[in-house]
XYZ file of C-alpha atoms in Angstrom:
481
model
C -184.681 32.962 116.739
C -184.386 34.483 113.180
C -180.753 34.379 111.697
C -180.444 37.118 109.057
C -177.670 36.950 106.288
C -177.509 40.067 104.049
C -176.005 39.830 100.741
C -174.792 43.356 99.517
C -173.163 43.877 96.075
C -172.211 40.175 96.021
C -170.239 40.372 99.341
C -171.299 38.501 102.441
C -172.050 41.047 105.647
C -170.002 39.490 108.438
C -170.228 40.512 112.034
C -167.354 40.180 114.503
C -167.810 41.236 118.250
C -164.974 43.301 119.892
C -163.842 42.893 123.620
C -166.343 45.932 124.357
C -169.170 43.923 123.304
C -169.771 45.854 120.235
C -170.400 44.412 116.871
C -168.483 45.491 113.881
C -169.665 44.702 110.502
C -167.315 44.233 107.458
C -168.052 42.918 103.747
C -166.134 39.567 102.877
C -164.929 40.096 99.250
C -166.532 37.963 96.515
C -164.543 36.027 94.389
C -164.293 38.363 91.445
C -163.354 41.277 93.711
C -160.588 39.048 95.466
C -159.290 38.327 91.679
C -159.500 41.949 90.839
C -157.501 42.993 93.844
C -154.939 40.285 92.967
C -154.811 41.684 89.601
C -154.349 45.441 90.423
C -150.983 46.731 89.596
C -148.958 48.451 92.030
C -145.172 49.284 92.193
C -144.702 49.115 88.585
C -141.094 50.188 88.259
C -140.477 53.916 86.719
C -144.501 54.640 86.696
C -145.230 58.113 87.079
C -148.221 58.846 89.810
C -151.715 58.733 87.958
C -155.255 58.857 89.448
C -156.744 55.749 87.626
C -156.433 52.014 88.592
C -154.829 49.429 86.214
C -154.890 45.797 86.422
C -153.029 42.985 84.704
C -153.004 39.177 84.814
C -154.005 35.953 83.048
C -157.487 34.983 82.106
C -158.065 31.288 81.081
C -159.658 30.489 77.836
C -159.442 26.649 77.600
C -159.084 24.840 80.871
C -158.541 21.366 79.070
C -155.486 22.521 77.143
C -154.274 25.054 79.898
C -154.510 27.998 77.581
C -154.519 31.582 79.216
C -154.289 35.016 77.721
C -152.329 37.926 79.321
C -154.240 41.365 79.719
C -153.491 44.839 80.788
C -156.454 47.012 81.823
C -156.520 50.702 82.196
C -159.700 52.216 83.826
C -160.618 55.581 82.104
C -159.053 58.705 83.647
C -162.117 60.361 84.476
C -165.543 58.693 85.388
C -164.604 55.381 84.382
C -168.073 54.255 85.522
C -169.530 56.184 82.507
C -167.137 55.599 79.780
C -167.453 52.802 77.247
C -165.008 49.777 77.294
C -162.743 49.470 74.276
C -160.622 46.356 73.529
C -157.298 46.939 71.540
C -155.583 44.318 69.333
C -152.638 44.243 67.309
C -151.713 41.990 64.650
C -149.015 39.835 63.311
C -150.396 37.481 63.115
C -148.387 36.886 66.561
C -147.597 40.395 67.742
C -148.150 41.921 71.178
C -151.077 44.400 72.122
C -149.059 45.006 75.219
C -145.715 45.650 73.362
C -147.148 47.884 70.860
C -150.457 49.231 71.563
C -150.144 49.686 75.438
C -146.527 50.898 75.832
C -145.795 52.588 72.365
C -149.244 53.606 70.642
C -152.319 54.708 72.678
C -151.592 53.427 76.458
C -150.793 55.597 79.325
C -147.406 54.841 79.695
C -144.605 54.953 77.301
C -141.203 53.410 78.196
C -138.275 55.824 77.900
C -134.487 55.322 77.168
C -131.992 54.722 79.930
C -130.318 52.174 82.280
C -133.043 52.610 84.889
C -136.714 51.997 84.004
C -138.713 55.054 83.382
C -142.056 55.316 82.118
C -143.629 58.629 80.572
C -147.230 59.412 80.833
C -148.840 59.712 77.371
C -151.146 62.760 77.388
C -153.099 61.403 74.298
C -153.801 57.843 75.862
C -157.145 56.369 74.824
C -157.964 55.826 78.357
C -158.934 59.746 78.125
C -162.124 58.451 76.157
C -162.493 54.985 77.220
C -161.798 51.848 79.978
C -158.915 50.469 77.657
C -158.426 46.677 77.673
C -155.257 44.994 75.687
C -154.939 41.460 75.270
C -151.963 39.495 74.129
C -153.458 36.937 71.409
C -153.245 34.244 70.462
C -151.430 32.236 73.041
C -147.682 31.946 72.178
C -147.849 35.698 71.839
C -145.770 37.846 74.561
C -146.739 36.394 78.192
C -149.901 34.435 77.021
C -149.380 30.456 77.070
C -150.745 27.142 76.671
C -149.633 23.895 78.649
C -150.434 21.978 75.485
C -147.494 22.232 73.088
C -149.487 21.157 70.130
C -151.710 24.220 70.230
C -148.909 26.514 68.817
C -148.940 24.376 65.596
C -152.514 24.828 64.913
C -153.212 28.513 65.611
C -155.217 30.334 63.030
C -157.883 32.779 62.633
C -160.926 30.641 64.135
C -158.990 29.305 67.212
C -157.751 33.053 67.773
C -161.415 34.443 67.533
C -162.836 31.493 69.807
C -160.125 32.248 72.724
C -160.584 35.944 72.426
C -164.383 35.273 72.801
C -163.790 32.958 75.815
C -161.357 35.665 77.299
C -164.085 38.220 77.118
C -166.700 35.955 78.587
C -164.384 35.139 81.519
C -162.979 38.805 81.857
C -166.473 39.886 82.412
C -167.066 37.562 85.214
C -163.900 38.864 86.664
C -164.976 42.643 86.137
C -168.921 42.437 86.074
C -169.135 46.030 86.672
C -168.228 46.691 82.831
C -170.708 44.050 81.273
C -173.261 46.865 81.040
C -170.942 49.357 79.314
C -171.114 49.776 75.535
C -168.303 47.721 74.238
C -166.192 48.270 71.280
C -163.260 46.465 69.645
C -160.448 48.495 67.733
C -157.054 47.123 66.050
C -154.592 47.572 63.249
C -152.699 45.506 60.516
C -153.674 41.731 60.806
C -156.233 42.709 63.378
C -158.285 43.645 60.218
C -158.998 39.854 60.349
C -159.044 39.629 64.381
C -161.494 42.222 65.158
C -164.125 41.819 62.372
C -164.048 37.819 63.142
C -164.307 38.452 66.967
C -167.229 40.806 66.442
C -169.009 38.522 63.991
C -168.620 35.601 66.713
C -169.988 37.826 69.288
C -173.111 39.185 67.064
C -173.743 35.351 66.279
C -173.341 34.105 69.901
C -175.442 36.947 71.394
C -178.602 35.527 69.529
C -178.801 32.637 71.726
C -176.920 33.724 74.956
C -178.583 34.519 78.517
C -178.277 37.693 79.885
C -175.296 36.585 81.852
C -172.976 36.120 78.929
C -174.514 38.609 76.643
C -171.673 41.071 75.385
C -172.866 44.740 74.770
C -171.206 45.103 71.623
C -171.573 48.542 69.802
C -169.100 48.643 67.023
C -165.657 48.165 65.745
C -162.940 50.235 64.223
C -159.803 49.167 62.308
C -156.686 50.930 60.865
C -154.284 50.026 57.984
C -156.114 46.637 58.101
C -155.434 43.589 56.269
C -158.810 42.712 55.113
C -158.443 41.560 51.289
C -155.522 39.800 49.830
C -156.057 40.951 46.323
C -156.400 44.647 46.941
C -154.011 44.534 49.781
C -151.199 43.498 47.413
C -152.360 45.319 44.298
C -152.359 48.610 46.416
C -149.226 47.982 47.995
C -147.471 47.910 44.524
C -149.386 50.682 43.201
C -148.565 52.904 46.193
C -144.775 52.000 46.173
C -144.621 53.300 42.549
C -146.714 56.181 43.000
C -144.618 57.331 46.012
C -141.226 56.779 44.153
C -140.259 53.862 45.933
C -139.641 51.387 43.096
C -138.592 51.804 39.518
C -140.943 51.951 36.510
C -139.286 48.743 35.416
C -139.952 46.679 38.518
C -143.680 48.003 38.680
C -144.432 47.023 35.111
C -142.845 43.717 35.651
C -144.849 43.042 38.671
C -148.156 44.486 36.770
C -147.482 42.015 34.002
C -146.394 38.983 35.858
C -148.469 39.075 39.039
C -152.172 38.119 39.330
C -153.083 38.921 42.860
C -156.529 37.363 42.540
C -154.727 34.071 42.160
C -154.340 31.874 45.407
C -150.801 30.790 44.358
C -148.358 33.410 42.627
C -145.963 32.310 39.718
C -142.113 31.676 40.587
C -141.203 34.741 38.439
C -143.957 36.704 40.450
C -142.570 35.664 43.939
C -138.962 36.611 42.551
C -140.147 40.193 41.605
C -141.959 40.726 45.008
C -138.664 39.816 46.722
C -137.081 42.562 44.794
C -139.601 45.021 45.747
C -139.150 44.010 49.197
C -135.322 44.590 49.058
C -136.099 48.288 48.730
C -137.581 48.337 52.385
C -134.285 47.129 53.895
C -133.052 50.642 53.630
C -136.207 52.691 54.249
C -139.135 52.018 56.667
C -141.665 50.368 54.751
C -144.286 51.210 57.752
C -143.498 55.120 57.411
C -142.110 56.136 54.490
C -140.720 59.739 55.795
C -139.148 58.873 58.947
C -135.863 57.616 60.040
C -135.013 54.060 61.027
C -133.614 52.833 64.167
C -129.744 52.979 64.034
C -129.095 50.889 67.263
C -126.366 48.695 68.657
C -128.560 46.855 70.765
C -128.370 43.469 68.833
C -130.719 41.392 70.921
C -133.489 43.851 70.899
C -132.972 44.714 67.373
C -133.042 41.030 66.358
C -136.097 40.403 68.500
C -138.075 43.374 67.150
C -136.990 43.448 63.584
C -136.314 39.880 62.563
C -137.928 39.009 59.012
C -138.842 35.372 58.200
C -141.448 33.723 56.265
C -144.522 32.294 57.922
C -146.077 29.120 56.364
C -149.819 29.239 55.738
C -150.264 32.829 56.456
C -152.193 35.278 54.520
C -150.484 35.891 51.296
C -149.647 39.213 51.962
C -147.858 38.437 55.066
C -146.225 35.150 54.027
C -143.670 36.510 51.724
C -140.478 38.046 53.288
C -142.444 38.782 56.272
C -141.344 41.922 57.754
C -143.708 42.179 60.299
C -141.060 42.225 62.956
C -139.671 45.467 61.415
C -140.831 48.235 63.829
C -142.349 51.416 62.382
C -140.406 54.508 63.127
C -142.496 56.990 64.995
C -141.181 59.806 66.967
C -138.338 57.567 68.172
C -137.525 54.906 65.904
C -135.991 52.742 68.677
C -139.014 52.825 71.103
C -139.406 48.867 70.595
C -136.044 48.383 72.060
C -136.857 50.272 75.100
C -140.171 48.355 75.501
C -138.516 45.066 74.777
C -135.790 45.703 77.641
C -138.368 46.812 80.097
C -140.929 43.942 79.653
C -138.095 41.390 80.094
C -137.089 42.878 83.696
C -138.252 40.481 86.299
C -139.272 43.221 88.743
C -141.713 44.528 85.862
C -143.028 41.084 85.233
C -143.466 40.706 88.795
C -145.458 43.871 88.982
C -147.623 42.908 86.130
C -148.325 39.595 87.475
C -146.705 38.444 84.232
C -144.622 35.457 83.213
C -146.070 33.214 86.034
C -145.218 29.936 84.225
C -141.574 31.089 83.438
C -141.613 30.805 79.943
C -138.060 29.477 78.549
C -137.516 32.377 76.186
C -137.657 36.211 76.327
C -140.680 38.315 75.912
C -140.763 39.792 72.228
C -142.958 42.033 70.242
C -143.793 39.425 67.597
C -143.590 35.514 68.422
C -140.855 33.495 66.979
C -142.711 30.271 68.122
C -145.504 30.933 65.706
C -144.129 29.611 62.514
C -147.443 28.269 60.946
C -150.964 29.866 60.596
C -153.683 27.135 59.922
C -156.513 29.342 58.239
C -156.901 32.783 57.114
C -159.753 33.673 54.730
C -158.420 35.731 51.613
C -160.988 38.220 52.128
C -162.636 39.814 55.367
C -165.014 41.845 53.111
C -168.068 39.443 53.428
C -167.729 39.558 57.166
C -167.583 43.470 57.322
C -170.520 43.582 54.964
C -172.486 41.116 57.204
C -171.363 43.174 60.364
C -172.427 46.637 58.561
C -175.863 44.997 57.734
C -176.164 44.265 61.513
C -176.181 47.679 62.650
C -172.691 47.709 64.256
C -170.889 50.959 63.827
C -168.020 50.297 61.677
C -165.195 52.780 61.027
C -162.028 52.033 59.022
C -159.138 54.378 59.168
C -155.758 54.638 57.434
C -152.532 56.421 58.135
C -151.591 57.696 54.437
C -147.645 57.123 54.833
C -147.642 53.408 55.445
C -146.281 51.360 52.756
C -147.324 47.855 54.202
C -150.971 48.157 54.256
C -151.389 51.638 52.347
C -154.376 53.609 52.020
C -154.435 52.602 48.384
C -155.158 49.027 49.279
C -158.056 50.215 51.751
C -159.568 52.456 49.299
C -159.843 49.561 46.559
C -160.950 47.100 49.234
C -163.833 49.507 49.923
C -164.744 49.876 46.427
C -164.863 46.134 46.193
C -167.268 45.951 49.200
C -169.624 47.930 47.191
C -171.423 50.161 49.663
C -173.224 53.454 48.726
C -171.360 56.575 49.308
C -173.351 59.051 51.001
C -170.919 61.883 51.553
C -167.513 61.724 49.397
C -164.105 62.659 50.126
C -164.291 65.501 52.796
C -161.503 67.042 54.634
C -161.577 66.714 58.433
C -159.541 69.136 60.995
C -157.329 68.785 63.887
C -157.590 72.140 65.204
C -156.529 74.611 62.388
C -154.882 71.927 60.259
C -156.376 69.271 58.150
C -156.198 66.067 59.756
C -156.977 63.973 56.939
C -160.059 62.941 54.686
C -163.153 61.095 55.232
C -165.771 59.308 53.150
C -168.898 58.516 54.652
C -170.351 55.261 53.070
C -173.990 53.614 53.951
C -172.969 51.929 57.349
C -169.463 52.526 57.382
C -167.087 55.504 57.967
C -163.598 55.594 56.212
C -161.186 58.124 57.429
C -157.603 58.801 56.411
C -155.109 60.329 58.945
C -152.540 62.636 57.194
C -148.886 62.013 57.591
C -149.625 59.214 59.867
C -147.481 55.649 59.002
C -148.818 52.136 59.880
C -149.351 52.592 63.612
C -151.502 55.759 63.458
C -151.690 56.536 67.304
C -147.959 56.534 67.496
C -147.152 58.720 64.592
C -150.303 60.923 65.098
C -151.332 60.748 68.516
C -153.517 64.009 68.738
C -155.319 63.098 65.480
C -156.036 59.637 66.697
C -157.302 60.629 70.248
C -159.854 63.040 68.138
C -160.598 60.019 65.958
C -161.331 57.507 68.712
C -163.488 60.157 70.511
C -165.433 60.781 67.694
C -165.941 57.166 66.964
C -167.108 56.165 70.351
C -169.465 59.249 70.482
C -170.713 58.353 66.841
C -169.748 62.044 65.957
C -168.792 63.326 62.724
C -164.976 64.286 62.708
C -164.679 68.223 62.595
C -165.349 69.415 58.897
C -164.099 73.111 59.725
C -160.871 74.422 61.514
C -161.497 74.880 65.183
């Protein structure tokens, strides 16, 4: 007698006999299918009905230390099987891609104000263009955790890239149907470090990997990105003076006293920089021309707008660190709504989050990360290497951001030294100018007119147009349409 076992789509075909003597066959779900089912989100409080699936949960990145990163994944609205996969990373260092990217910038659900949980569908969500993956990285950020407390004091660029890479390897094992899709990475602010460093790690590891763990990376895109300490800071000061934020006297004093090419700045320079940052206590540094949040919700305000100094962080972000201060956007209090929402036990249960019951509230930016082990002063060599490797590289800049302004990015790109193939050309969002673009040899630079630090929030329609053209490798419209 021959016994035949059929393996179909990695699932075991099992037969059961009914009382009538007939055999019924069914698929026994594979391990990854079981895990996907466990991660699928249903009953998310306040969620509007949608046609696409979304998943959330944890992926272990280091078994020995018990490190796990929290993710939230949204299938593309239409034809997910044909769309690329896009990973989005927010910066900080130490800020949440779920709190900012997913629920306030480019995800499908935005948290609304009110005593009851309510999510509004975002018509400009980036899962119109791609399967969209958000990860809270490194450990200690948001719901991501480690069982080894010493890990928090050893975080830096290298461990963040390594853990993010391990996350991807393990996530693709859970979602193998996406391994063959074109893969892209995007992010903003300090993700100007995260995204190129992770891309470099993937490119280097792909050289010696079996097909099983090969990551099909095609390109990356970074916005208002921290990429070079010297030009980031020089541009920040020049932009503030040019936009009538600081006085002639303060501007000249900083220019005379501060040498931003030096690793350590003088005591007088530090004092002048503090005076510079004082101006941004009364206006929004991340969006010069929008209102600030005037809220009475003290706990949420403290959690999302706290300022402090981070030891060991890159020079730009180590001084009077205002990374907790929320850009204004269309609702300057958006972060307070998402802070309250993501701390609700029923929301955390629906997202399969906070399974370890962390002893502190979820926050947009981690108060536990007070030291940053390593951060190169410039990411330009990495970007140059990746351009030369043939990856698609786009850098964009909202032009009303005072923190990592368009001026800084233009200085950095000049320092990178790529040949300009097409200089300063307008692009259009329907009938209006959406911004300008410069086509370098192997790199596209795009400005977004009127947008602050977090471009998808301030300019949702333009940003969707941007990502659609990036993913399709198409030039942005050069004429009104």
